[in-house]
Every structure is written in C-alpha cells, then in structure tokens.
CSV table of C-alpha atoms in Angstrom, one decimal:
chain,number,residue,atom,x,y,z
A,834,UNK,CA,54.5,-34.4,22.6
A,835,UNK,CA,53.0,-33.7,19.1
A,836,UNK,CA,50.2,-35.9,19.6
A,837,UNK,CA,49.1,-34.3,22.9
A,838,UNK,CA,49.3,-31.1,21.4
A,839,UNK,CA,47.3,-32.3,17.9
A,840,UNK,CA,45.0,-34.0,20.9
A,841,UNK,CA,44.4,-30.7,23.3
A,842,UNK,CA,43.4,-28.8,19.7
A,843,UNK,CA,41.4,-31.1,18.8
A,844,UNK,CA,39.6,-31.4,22.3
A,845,UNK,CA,39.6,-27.3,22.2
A,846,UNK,CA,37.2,-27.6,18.9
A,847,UNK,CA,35.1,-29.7,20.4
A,848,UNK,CA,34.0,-27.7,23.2
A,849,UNK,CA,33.1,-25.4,20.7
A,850,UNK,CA,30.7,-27.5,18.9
A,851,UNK,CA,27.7,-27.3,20.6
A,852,UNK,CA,28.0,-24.1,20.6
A,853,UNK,CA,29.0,-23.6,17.1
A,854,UNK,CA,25.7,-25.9,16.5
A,855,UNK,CA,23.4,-23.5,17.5
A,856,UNK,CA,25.1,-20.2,16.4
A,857,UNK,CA,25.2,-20.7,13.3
A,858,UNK,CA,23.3,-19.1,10.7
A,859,UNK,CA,19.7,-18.3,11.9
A,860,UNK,CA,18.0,-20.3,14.2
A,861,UNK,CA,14.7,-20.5,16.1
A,862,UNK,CA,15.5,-23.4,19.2
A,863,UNK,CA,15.1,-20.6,21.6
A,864,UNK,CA,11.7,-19.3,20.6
A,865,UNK,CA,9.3,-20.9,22.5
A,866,UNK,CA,7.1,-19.2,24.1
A,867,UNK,CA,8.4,-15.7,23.0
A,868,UNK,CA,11.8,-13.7,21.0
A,869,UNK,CA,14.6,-13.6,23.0
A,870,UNK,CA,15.5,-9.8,21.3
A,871,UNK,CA,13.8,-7.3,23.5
A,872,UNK,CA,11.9,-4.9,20.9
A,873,UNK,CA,12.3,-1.0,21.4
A,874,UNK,CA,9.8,0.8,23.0
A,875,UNK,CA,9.1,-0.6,26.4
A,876,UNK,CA,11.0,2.7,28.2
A,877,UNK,CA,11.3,0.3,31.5
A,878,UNK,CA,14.2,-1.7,31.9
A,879,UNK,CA,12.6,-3.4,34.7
A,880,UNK,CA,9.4,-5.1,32.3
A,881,UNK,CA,11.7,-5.7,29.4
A,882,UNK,CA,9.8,-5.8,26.1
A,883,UNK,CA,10.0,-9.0,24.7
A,884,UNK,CA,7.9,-9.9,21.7
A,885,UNK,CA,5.1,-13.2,22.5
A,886,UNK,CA,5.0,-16.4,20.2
A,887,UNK,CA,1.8,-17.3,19.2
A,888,UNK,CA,1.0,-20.7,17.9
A,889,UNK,CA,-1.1,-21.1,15.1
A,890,UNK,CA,-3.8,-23.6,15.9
A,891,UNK,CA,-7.6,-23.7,14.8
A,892,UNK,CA,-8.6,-21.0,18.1
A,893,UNK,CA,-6.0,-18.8,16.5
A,894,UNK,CA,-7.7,-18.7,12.9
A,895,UNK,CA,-10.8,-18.7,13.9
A,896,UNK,CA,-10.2,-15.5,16.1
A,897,UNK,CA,-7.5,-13.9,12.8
A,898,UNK,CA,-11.1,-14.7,10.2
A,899,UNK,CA,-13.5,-13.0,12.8
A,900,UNK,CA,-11.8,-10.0,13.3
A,901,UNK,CA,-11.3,-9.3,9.4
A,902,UNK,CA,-15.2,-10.2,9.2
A,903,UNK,CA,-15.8,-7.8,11.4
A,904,UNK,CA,-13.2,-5.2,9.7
A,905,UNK,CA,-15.6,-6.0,6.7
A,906,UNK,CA,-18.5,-5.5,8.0
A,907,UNK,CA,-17.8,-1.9,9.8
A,908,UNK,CA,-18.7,1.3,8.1
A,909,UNK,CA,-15.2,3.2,7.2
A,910,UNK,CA,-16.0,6.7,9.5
A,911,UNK,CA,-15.8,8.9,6.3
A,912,UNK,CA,-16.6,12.6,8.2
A,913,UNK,CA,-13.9,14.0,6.8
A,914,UNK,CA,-15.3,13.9,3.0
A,915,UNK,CA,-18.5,15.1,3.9
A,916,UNK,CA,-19.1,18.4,1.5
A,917,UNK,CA,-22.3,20.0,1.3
A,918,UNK,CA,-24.8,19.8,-2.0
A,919,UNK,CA,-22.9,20.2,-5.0
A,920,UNK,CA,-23.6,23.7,-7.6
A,921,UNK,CA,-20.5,24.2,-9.8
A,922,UNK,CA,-19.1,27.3,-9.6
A,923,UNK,CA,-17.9,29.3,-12.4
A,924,UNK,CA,-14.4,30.3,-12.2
A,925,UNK,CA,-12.0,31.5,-14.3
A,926,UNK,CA,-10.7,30.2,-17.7
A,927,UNK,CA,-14.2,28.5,-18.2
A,928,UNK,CA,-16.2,29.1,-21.3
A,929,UNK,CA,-20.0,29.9,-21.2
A,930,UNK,CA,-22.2,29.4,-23.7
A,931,UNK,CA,-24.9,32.4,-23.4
A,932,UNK,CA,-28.1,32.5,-25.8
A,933,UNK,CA,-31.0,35.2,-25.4
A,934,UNK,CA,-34.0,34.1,-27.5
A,935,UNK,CA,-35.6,36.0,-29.9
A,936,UNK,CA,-32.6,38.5,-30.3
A,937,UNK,CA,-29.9,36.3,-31.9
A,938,UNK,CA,-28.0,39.6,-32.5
A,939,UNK,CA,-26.7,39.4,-28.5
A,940,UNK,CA,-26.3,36.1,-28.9
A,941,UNK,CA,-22.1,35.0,-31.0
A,942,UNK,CA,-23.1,32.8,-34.0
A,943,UNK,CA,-21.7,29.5,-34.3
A,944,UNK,CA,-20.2,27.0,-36.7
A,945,UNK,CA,-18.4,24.2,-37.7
A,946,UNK,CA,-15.1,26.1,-37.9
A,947,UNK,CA,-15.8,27.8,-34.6
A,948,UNK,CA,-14.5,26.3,-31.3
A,949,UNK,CA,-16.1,26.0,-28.3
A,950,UNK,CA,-13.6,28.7,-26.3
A,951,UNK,CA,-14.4,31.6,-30.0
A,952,UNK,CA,-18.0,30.4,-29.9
A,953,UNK,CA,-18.6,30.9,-26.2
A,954,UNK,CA,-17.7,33.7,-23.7
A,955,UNK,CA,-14.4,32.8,-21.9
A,956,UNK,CA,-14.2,33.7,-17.9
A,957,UNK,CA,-10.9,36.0,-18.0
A,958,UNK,CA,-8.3,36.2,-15.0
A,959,UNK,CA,-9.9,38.3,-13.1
A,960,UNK,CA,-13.5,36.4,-13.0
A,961,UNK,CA,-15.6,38.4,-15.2
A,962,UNK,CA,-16.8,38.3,-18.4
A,963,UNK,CA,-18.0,41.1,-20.9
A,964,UNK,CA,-21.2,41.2,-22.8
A,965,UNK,CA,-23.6,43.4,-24.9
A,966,UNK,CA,-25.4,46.2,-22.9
A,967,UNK,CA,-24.8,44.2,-19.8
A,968,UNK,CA,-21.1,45.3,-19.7
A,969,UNK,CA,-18.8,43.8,-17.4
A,970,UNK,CA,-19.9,40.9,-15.1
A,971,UNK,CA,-18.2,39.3,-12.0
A,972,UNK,CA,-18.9,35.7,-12.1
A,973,UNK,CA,-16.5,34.3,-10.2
A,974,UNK,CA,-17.6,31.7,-7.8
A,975,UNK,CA,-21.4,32.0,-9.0
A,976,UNK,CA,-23.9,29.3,-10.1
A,977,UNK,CA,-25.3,29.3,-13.3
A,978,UNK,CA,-28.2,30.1,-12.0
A,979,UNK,CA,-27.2,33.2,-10.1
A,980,UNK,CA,-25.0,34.8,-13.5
A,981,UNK,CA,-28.6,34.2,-15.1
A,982,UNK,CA,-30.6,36.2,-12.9
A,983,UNK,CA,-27.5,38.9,-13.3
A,984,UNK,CA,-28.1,39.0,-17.1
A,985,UNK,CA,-31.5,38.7,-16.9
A,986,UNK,CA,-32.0,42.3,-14.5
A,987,UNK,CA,-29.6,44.1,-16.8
A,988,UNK,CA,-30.7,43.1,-19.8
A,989,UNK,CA,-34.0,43.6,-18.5
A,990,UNK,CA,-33.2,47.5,-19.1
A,991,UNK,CA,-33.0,47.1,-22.4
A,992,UNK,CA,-35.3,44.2,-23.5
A,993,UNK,CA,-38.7,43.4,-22.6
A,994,UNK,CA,-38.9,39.7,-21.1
A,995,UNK,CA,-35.5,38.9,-21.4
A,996,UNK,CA,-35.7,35.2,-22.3
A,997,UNK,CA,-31.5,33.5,-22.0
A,998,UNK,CA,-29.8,30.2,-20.8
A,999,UNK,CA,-26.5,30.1,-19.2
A,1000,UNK,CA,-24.3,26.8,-19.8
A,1001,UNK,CA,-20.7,26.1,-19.1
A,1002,UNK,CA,-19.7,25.2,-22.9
A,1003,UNK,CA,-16.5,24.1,-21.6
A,1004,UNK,CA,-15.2,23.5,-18.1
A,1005,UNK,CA,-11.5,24.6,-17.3
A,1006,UNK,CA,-11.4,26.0,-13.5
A,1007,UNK,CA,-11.7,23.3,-11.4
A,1008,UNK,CA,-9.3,20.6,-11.5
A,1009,UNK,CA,-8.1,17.3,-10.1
A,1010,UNK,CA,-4.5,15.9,-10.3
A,1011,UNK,CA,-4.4,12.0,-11.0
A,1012,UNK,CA,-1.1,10.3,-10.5
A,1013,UNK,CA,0.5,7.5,-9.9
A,1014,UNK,CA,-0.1,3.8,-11.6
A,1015,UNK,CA,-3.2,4.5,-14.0
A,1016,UNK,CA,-3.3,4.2,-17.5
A,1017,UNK,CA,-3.2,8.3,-18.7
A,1018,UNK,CA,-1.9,10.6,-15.7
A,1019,UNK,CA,-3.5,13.6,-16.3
A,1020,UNK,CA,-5.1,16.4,-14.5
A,1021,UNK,CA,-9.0,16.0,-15.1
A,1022,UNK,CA,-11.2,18.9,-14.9
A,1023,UNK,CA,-14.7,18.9,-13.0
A,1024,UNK,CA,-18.2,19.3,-14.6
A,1025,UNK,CA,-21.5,20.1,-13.1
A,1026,UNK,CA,-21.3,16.6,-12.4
A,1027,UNK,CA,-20.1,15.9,-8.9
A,1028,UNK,CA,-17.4,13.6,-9.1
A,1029,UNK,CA,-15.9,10.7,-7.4
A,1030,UNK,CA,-13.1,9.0,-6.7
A,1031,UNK,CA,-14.0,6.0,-9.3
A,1032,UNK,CA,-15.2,8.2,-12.0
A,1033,UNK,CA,-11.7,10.2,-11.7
A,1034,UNK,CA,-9.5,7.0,-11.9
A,1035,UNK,CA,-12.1,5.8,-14.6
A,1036,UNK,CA,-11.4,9.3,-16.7
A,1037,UNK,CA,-7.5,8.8,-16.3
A,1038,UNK,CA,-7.8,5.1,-17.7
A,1039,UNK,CA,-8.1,2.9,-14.8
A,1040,UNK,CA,-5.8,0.6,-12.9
A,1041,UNK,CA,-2.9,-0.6,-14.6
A,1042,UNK,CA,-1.4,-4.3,-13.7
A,1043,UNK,CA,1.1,-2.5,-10.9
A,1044,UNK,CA,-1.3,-0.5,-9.2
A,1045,UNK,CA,-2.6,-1.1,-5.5
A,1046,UNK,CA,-6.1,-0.5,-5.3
A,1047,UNK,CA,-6.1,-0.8,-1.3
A,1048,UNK,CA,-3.3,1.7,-1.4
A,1049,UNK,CA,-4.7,5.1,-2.6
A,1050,UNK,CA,-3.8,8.9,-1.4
A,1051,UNK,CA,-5.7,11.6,-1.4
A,1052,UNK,CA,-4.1,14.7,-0.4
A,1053,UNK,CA,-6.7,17.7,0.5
A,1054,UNK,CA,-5.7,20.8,2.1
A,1055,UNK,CA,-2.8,19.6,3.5
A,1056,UNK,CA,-3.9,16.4,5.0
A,1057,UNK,CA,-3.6,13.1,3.2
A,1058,UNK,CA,-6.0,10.1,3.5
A,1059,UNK,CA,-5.4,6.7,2.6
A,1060,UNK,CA,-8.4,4.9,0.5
A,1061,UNK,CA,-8.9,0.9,0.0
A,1062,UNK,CA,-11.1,0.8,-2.9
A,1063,UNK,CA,-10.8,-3.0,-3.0
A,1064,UNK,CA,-13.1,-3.0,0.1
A,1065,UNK,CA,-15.6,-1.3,-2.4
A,1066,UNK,CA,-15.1,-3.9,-5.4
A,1067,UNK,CA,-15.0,-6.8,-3.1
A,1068,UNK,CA,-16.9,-6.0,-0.1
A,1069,UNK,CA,-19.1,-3.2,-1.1
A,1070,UNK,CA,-18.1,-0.5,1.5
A,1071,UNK,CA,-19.2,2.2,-0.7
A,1072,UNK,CA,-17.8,4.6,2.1
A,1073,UNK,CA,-14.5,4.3,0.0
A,1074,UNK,CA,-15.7,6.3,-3.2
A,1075,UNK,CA,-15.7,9.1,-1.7
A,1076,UNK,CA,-17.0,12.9,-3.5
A,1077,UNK,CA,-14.0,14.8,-4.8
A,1078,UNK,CA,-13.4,18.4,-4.4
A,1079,UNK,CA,-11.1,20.7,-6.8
A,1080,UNK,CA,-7.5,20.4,-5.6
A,1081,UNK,CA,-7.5,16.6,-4.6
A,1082,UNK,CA,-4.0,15.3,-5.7
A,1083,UNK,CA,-5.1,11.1,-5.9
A,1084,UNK,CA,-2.1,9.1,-6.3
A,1085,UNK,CA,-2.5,5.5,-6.8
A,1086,UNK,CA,0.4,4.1,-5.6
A,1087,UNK,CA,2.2,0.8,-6.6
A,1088,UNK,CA,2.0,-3.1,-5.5
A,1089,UNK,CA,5.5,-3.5,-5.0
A,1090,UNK,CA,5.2,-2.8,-1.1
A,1091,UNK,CA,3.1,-5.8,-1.3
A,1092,UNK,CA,5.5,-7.8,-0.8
A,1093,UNK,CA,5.9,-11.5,1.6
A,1094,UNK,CA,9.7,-12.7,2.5
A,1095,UNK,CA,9.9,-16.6,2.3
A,1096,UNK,CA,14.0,-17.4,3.9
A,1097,UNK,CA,15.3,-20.0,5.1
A,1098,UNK,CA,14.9,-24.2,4.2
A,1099,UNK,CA,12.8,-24.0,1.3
A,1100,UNK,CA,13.6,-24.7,-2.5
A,1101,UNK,CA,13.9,-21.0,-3.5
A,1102,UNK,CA,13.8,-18.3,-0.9
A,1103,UNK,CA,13.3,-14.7,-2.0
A,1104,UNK,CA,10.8,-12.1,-2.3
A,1105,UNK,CA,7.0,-12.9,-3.7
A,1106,UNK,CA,4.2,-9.6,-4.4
A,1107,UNK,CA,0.8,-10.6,-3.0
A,1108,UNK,CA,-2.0,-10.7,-5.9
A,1109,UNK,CA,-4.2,-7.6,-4.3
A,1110,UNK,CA,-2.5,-8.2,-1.2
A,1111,UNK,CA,-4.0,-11.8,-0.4
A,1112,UNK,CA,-1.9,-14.9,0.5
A,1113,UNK,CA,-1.6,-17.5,3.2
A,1114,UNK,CA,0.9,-19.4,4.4
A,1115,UNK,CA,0.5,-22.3,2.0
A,1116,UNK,CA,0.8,-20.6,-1.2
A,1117,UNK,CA,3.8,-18.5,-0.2
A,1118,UNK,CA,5.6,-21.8,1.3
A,1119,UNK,CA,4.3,-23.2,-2.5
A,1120,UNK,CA,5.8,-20.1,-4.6
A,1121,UNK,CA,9.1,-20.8,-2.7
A,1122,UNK,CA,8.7,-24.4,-4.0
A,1123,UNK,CA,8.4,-26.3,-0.4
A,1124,UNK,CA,10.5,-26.9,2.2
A,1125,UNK,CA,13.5,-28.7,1.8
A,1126,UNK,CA,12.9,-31.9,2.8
A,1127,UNK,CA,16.6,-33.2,3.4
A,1128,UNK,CA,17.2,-30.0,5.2
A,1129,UNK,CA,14.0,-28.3,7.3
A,1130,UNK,CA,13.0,-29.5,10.7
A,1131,UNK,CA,9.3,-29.0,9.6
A,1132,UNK,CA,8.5,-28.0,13.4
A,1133,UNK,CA,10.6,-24.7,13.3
A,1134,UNK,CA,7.9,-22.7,10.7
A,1135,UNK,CA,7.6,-19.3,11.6
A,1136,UNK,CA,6.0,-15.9,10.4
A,1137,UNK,CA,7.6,-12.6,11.8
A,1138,UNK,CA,5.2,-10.0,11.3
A,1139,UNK,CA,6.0,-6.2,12.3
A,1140,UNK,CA,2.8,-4.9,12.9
A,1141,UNK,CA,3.6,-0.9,14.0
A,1142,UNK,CA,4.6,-1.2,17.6
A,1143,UNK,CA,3.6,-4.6,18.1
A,1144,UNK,CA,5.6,-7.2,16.3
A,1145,UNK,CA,4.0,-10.4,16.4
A,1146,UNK,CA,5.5,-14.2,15.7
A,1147,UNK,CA,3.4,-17.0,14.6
A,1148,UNK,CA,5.0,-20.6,15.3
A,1149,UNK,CA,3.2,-23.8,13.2
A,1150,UNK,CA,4.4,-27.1,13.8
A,1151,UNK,CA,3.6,-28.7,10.2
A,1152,UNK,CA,5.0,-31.9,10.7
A,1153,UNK,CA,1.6,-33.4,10.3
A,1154,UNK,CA,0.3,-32.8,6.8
A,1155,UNK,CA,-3.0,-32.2,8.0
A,1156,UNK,CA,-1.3,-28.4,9.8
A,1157,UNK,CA,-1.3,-27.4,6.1
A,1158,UNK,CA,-5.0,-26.7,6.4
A,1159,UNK,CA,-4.2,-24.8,9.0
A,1160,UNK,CA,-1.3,-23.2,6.7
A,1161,UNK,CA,-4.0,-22.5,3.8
A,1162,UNK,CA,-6.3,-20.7,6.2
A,1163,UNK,CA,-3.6,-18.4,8.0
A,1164,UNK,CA,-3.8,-15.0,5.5
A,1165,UNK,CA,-0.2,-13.1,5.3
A,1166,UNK,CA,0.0,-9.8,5.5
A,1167,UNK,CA,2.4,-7.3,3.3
A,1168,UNK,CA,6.0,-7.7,4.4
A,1169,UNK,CA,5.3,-10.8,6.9
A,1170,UNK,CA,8.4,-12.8,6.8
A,1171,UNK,CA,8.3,-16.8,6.7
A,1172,UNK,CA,11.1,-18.3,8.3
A,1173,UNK,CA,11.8,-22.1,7.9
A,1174,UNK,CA,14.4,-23.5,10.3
A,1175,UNK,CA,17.1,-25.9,9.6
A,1176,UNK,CA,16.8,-29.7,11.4
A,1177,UNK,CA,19.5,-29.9,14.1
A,1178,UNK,CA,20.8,-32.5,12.4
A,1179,UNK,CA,21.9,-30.7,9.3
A,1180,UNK,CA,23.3,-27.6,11.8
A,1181,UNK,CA,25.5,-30.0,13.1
A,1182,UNK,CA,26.9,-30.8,9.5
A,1183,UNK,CA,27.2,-27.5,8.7
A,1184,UNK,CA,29.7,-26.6,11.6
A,1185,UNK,CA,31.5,-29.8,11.2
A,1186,UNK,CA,32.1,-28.9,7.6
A,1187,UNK,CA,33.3,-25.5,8.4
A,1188,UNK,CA,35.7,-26.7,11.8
A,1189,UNK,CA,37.0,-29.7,9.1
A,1190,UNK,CA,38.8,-27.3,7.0
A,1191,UNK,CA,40.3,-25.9,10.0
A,1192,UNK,CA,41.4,-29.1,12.0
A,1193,UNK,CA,43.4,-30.5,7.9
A,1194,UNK,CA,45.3,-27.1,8.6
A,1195,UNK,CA,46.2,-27.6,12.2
A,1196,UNK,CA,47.2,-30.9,10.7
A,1197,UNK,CA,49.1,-30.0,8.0
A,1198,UNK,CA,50.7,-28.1,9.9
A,1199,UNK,CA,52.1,-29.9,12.5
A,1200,UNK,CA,53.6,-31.9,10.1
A,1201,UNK,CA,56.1,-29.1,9.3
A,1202,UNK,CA,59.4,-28.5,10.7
A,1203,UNK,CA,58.5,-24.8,12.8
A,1204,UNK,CA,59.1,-25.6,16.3
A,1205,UNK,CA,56.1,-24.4,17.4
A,1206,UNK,CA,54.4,-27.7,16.1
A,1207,UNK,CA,57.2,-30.3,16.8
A,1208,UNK,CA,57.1,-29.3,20.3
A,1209,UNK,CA,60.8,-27.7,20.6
A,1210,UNK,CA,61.3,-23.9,22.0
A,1211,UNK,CA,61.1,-21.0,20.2
C-alpha cells in the first residue's frame, strides 16, 4: 500500500512536467509569428491587440537602413524658431558706453581703476538713463541706433553738429539659462551677436562625458522642443542649431536613458549605455559576453522594443554564424531589450532539479511512522 501511494505521487509529478517545462522562468516557444500578451490600446475586444513578430532577415535591414537614410536626409521642419532680423535691444541693467566728440566734458573719463558699469552709463529699473543736457532718456527696448538719434536731436539744442557713438559697454538684460550636463552651468547673457544653440553650450563649457547630445530641451514660452545636435555633428542638419532668444532655458540632459537590456542565456546579463546612442545587436550580445553556450538554444534570440504605441519584436535565428552579420547590421535603439532563450533541454533540468527536492521529501517521509504515509487511518 506504501508503494502505490509513493507510485500515484510520483505519477502525479509527472503530469506536471511538461508543464512545469515550459512555465518556468521566461520563455519564448510560443512566439512565433506574434506575442501571445495582448498590448493595451486596441479598445475592441473583438480584434484583440496582439503585438507581430518580425524576423530579422536581410529584407528587414535593408528596409530598418533606408528609413534612417531617409530620416538623415530630411530637413528637420524648424518654423517654430524662425525670429525675424536680429537688433539687440537695450534693456535694463545694461551699461552703455556714450562718447560725444570734441566735447570730452559730456563725455565720463576713464581709467584703469574704473570699471566698465562706473565708466559707462547703467540702464536703471525703470529703462532710462540720465545724461548731461539731454536729461532723462527711455531706452528700454531701443536699438543703438535709435538712443543715438535721441541724443543726437537733444543735444542738438545745445551743440552744433553733435558728433557721439552709442555702444553697449557691457551687456546684462538679456539672458539664457544653460543647464544640465555641461561643463560650467551658468546663465549666459546675449550680445549684439545673435546667438545659437552651439555657441551657448560652447560659452557654458561644452558637453561633458554624461551628456546626450541627441537629447536637448529647449523650453520657450511655455513650450518645450527637443533638439538632436548629433544630427548636426554627424550628419550636418544644420536645422538643429537653431537662433536663440532671451528666456530659452536649454537643458542638456544625461545619457543614462540610453540604455539597452541584454537578459537571459548570456555570460553576464544586465544593463549597457549606448556610446551616442548607437549599437547593434552584435556588440550588445558581445558586452554581455556571448551566449551561453551550454545553456541558449541560439534560435530563441529576441529584441523587444516599445516603440510608443507600437511595441515591436524582432526574432533572429543565429544558429548559423553567418546570422551574426545580420546581428552587426541590426542598430538597437534606447531601452530595446535582448532576450536570449534557454534550450529546452536545459528547461527540462531546471524543473527536474526543483521537483527532485520535492519527491526526497515525499520520500523521507513515507519512511516515518504518521499513518498518513504507512497507509493506516487517521
């Protein structure tokens, strides 16, 4: 009676196994032709939304390297930094530097132990400015040009062929916030100059080694653009460096959101950053160290990719080395996962080494002297 019971358990287990074999852990045997998880979003029950497998052959890379050519190749619609002819405006807390020739009695002398802001005429709070015989002027928002042709009628009441020059001696009013991973964060201040996105970066110290150059913000007037200035440095879209206005906030954000997810059968799976977000399948298989050759069923190679609304999966079937061409021409994107599956083989250890554990207790037990395992009545 002991036997047949140790018997029926074991029997019990074993119709377990197979499907034990394919439960365990994370497995890819039932992605063929697409996921079997239907993906949120569909909003019709009826034409569930189920997410297509696409096998990555030479059509496939052909079509993935024409359609970043022709992302290349397309001028980036920049309308919306379009600004008209640039004339620097004077504003307040800048510092002009006023001279009237031949009467150096209007004009402040200066020295080596005067300053730009005591040698110069500072723009106060209220956008005006004070000065001899042509008493208080407004010269807020004005060119240089136009506080010229002020000075020059008033003076003109005064002084015979009023002869001056208007420069901003030092420029304070108009301002640009840089933030983020460059060198010296700073808020950089606007000459008569009109400035760009590279020259701003540039005047805060460049890059440094965590920035993302394909991943800048520019927040203006409430709206916030995203920039690629790689594009620029690699492929000359000059449509990325674009004219900066007083107010921009840039941050250049980090490269940590670059980031690939290599799991499964390979040597070391973890996290790997993208060098200016470029790698292909190849070299992130490589950083994880290979695939484990005891262990992966070299058929079962997958990227998951979550691409907004439309996840994709990419299935390769490397067991031919020659698919690792195929590998070193298929270009990851930031947070792709790559999923190497486990041979069926080695799934089938793995569950008898769990249930083994299981059945030496059931055995052990019976051994005891509880009725419940010597076949006698509770």
């Amino acid at each position: 009676m002991k036997q047949t019971r140790i018997i029926s358990t074991v029997l019990v287990f074993g119709l377990f196994l197979s499907g034990c074999v394919s439960s365990i852990g994370m497995n890819t045997y039932g992605l063929k032709n697409r996921s079997q998880v239907q993906m949120p979003g569909s909003g019709d029950e009826t034409a569930p939304n189920y997410v297509e497998v696409k096998h990555i052959d030479a059509e496939l890379i052909i079509a993935m390297e024409q359609r970043q050519q022709n992302l290349v190749t397309a001028t980036t619609d920049s309308d919306s930094f379009q600004s008209p002819a640039w004339d620097y405006r004077v504003g307040p807390a800048d510092v002009l530097s006023i001279v009237v020739w031949e009467h150096p009695e209007l004009t402040i002398p200066a020295g080596p132990e005067r300053d730009v802001e005591q040698s110069g005429t500072l723009v106060g709070a209220d956008g005006t400015i004070f000065y001899p015989y042509a008493g208080v002027v407004d010269v807020a928002g004005k060119t240089l040009s136009e506080i010229r042709s002020i000075l020059t009628e008033r003076l003109g009441e005064y002084i015979e062929e009023v002869k001056l020059d208007v420069r901003v001696a030092e420029f304070n009013h108009k301002r640009v916030y840089v933030v983020g991973e460059v060198a010296q964060p700073q808020i950089v201040s606007i000459n008569n100059i009109r400035p760009t996105l590279i020259e701003m970066i540039n005047r805060a110290g460049g890059f440094t080694q965590e920035a993302d150059s394909t991943q800048i913000t520019l927040t203006r007037d409430n709206a916030t653009y995203r920039i690629d200035l790689l594009a620029l440095y690699e492929n000359g879209d000059s449509s990325q460096n674009i004219p900066i206005e007083p107010g921009d906030v840039i941050n250049v954000r980090d490269r940590t959101f670059n980031k690939i997810f290599v799991l499964g059968e390979v040597m070391t799976p973890g996290s790997y950053l993208m060098n200016k977000r470029r790698k292909t399948l190849a070299e992130a298989l490589g950083d994880a160290g290979g695939v484990n050759e005891t262990t992966a069923n070299p058929r079962q190679v997958f990227v998951v990719r979550s691409d907004g609304d439309k996840p994709k999966i990419f299935h390769l079937d490397a067991r031919s080395p020659d698919a690792l061409i195929l590998a070193d021409r298929f270009a990851l994107q930031p947070r792709d996962v790559v999923y190497v599956d486990a041979a069926k083989i080695v799934r089938w250890n793995r569950v008898i080494a769990n249930v083994s554990g299981t059945l030496s207790t059931l055995n052990s037990a019976s051994a005891t002297d509880f009725p419940l395992f010597q076949g006698g009545e509770l």
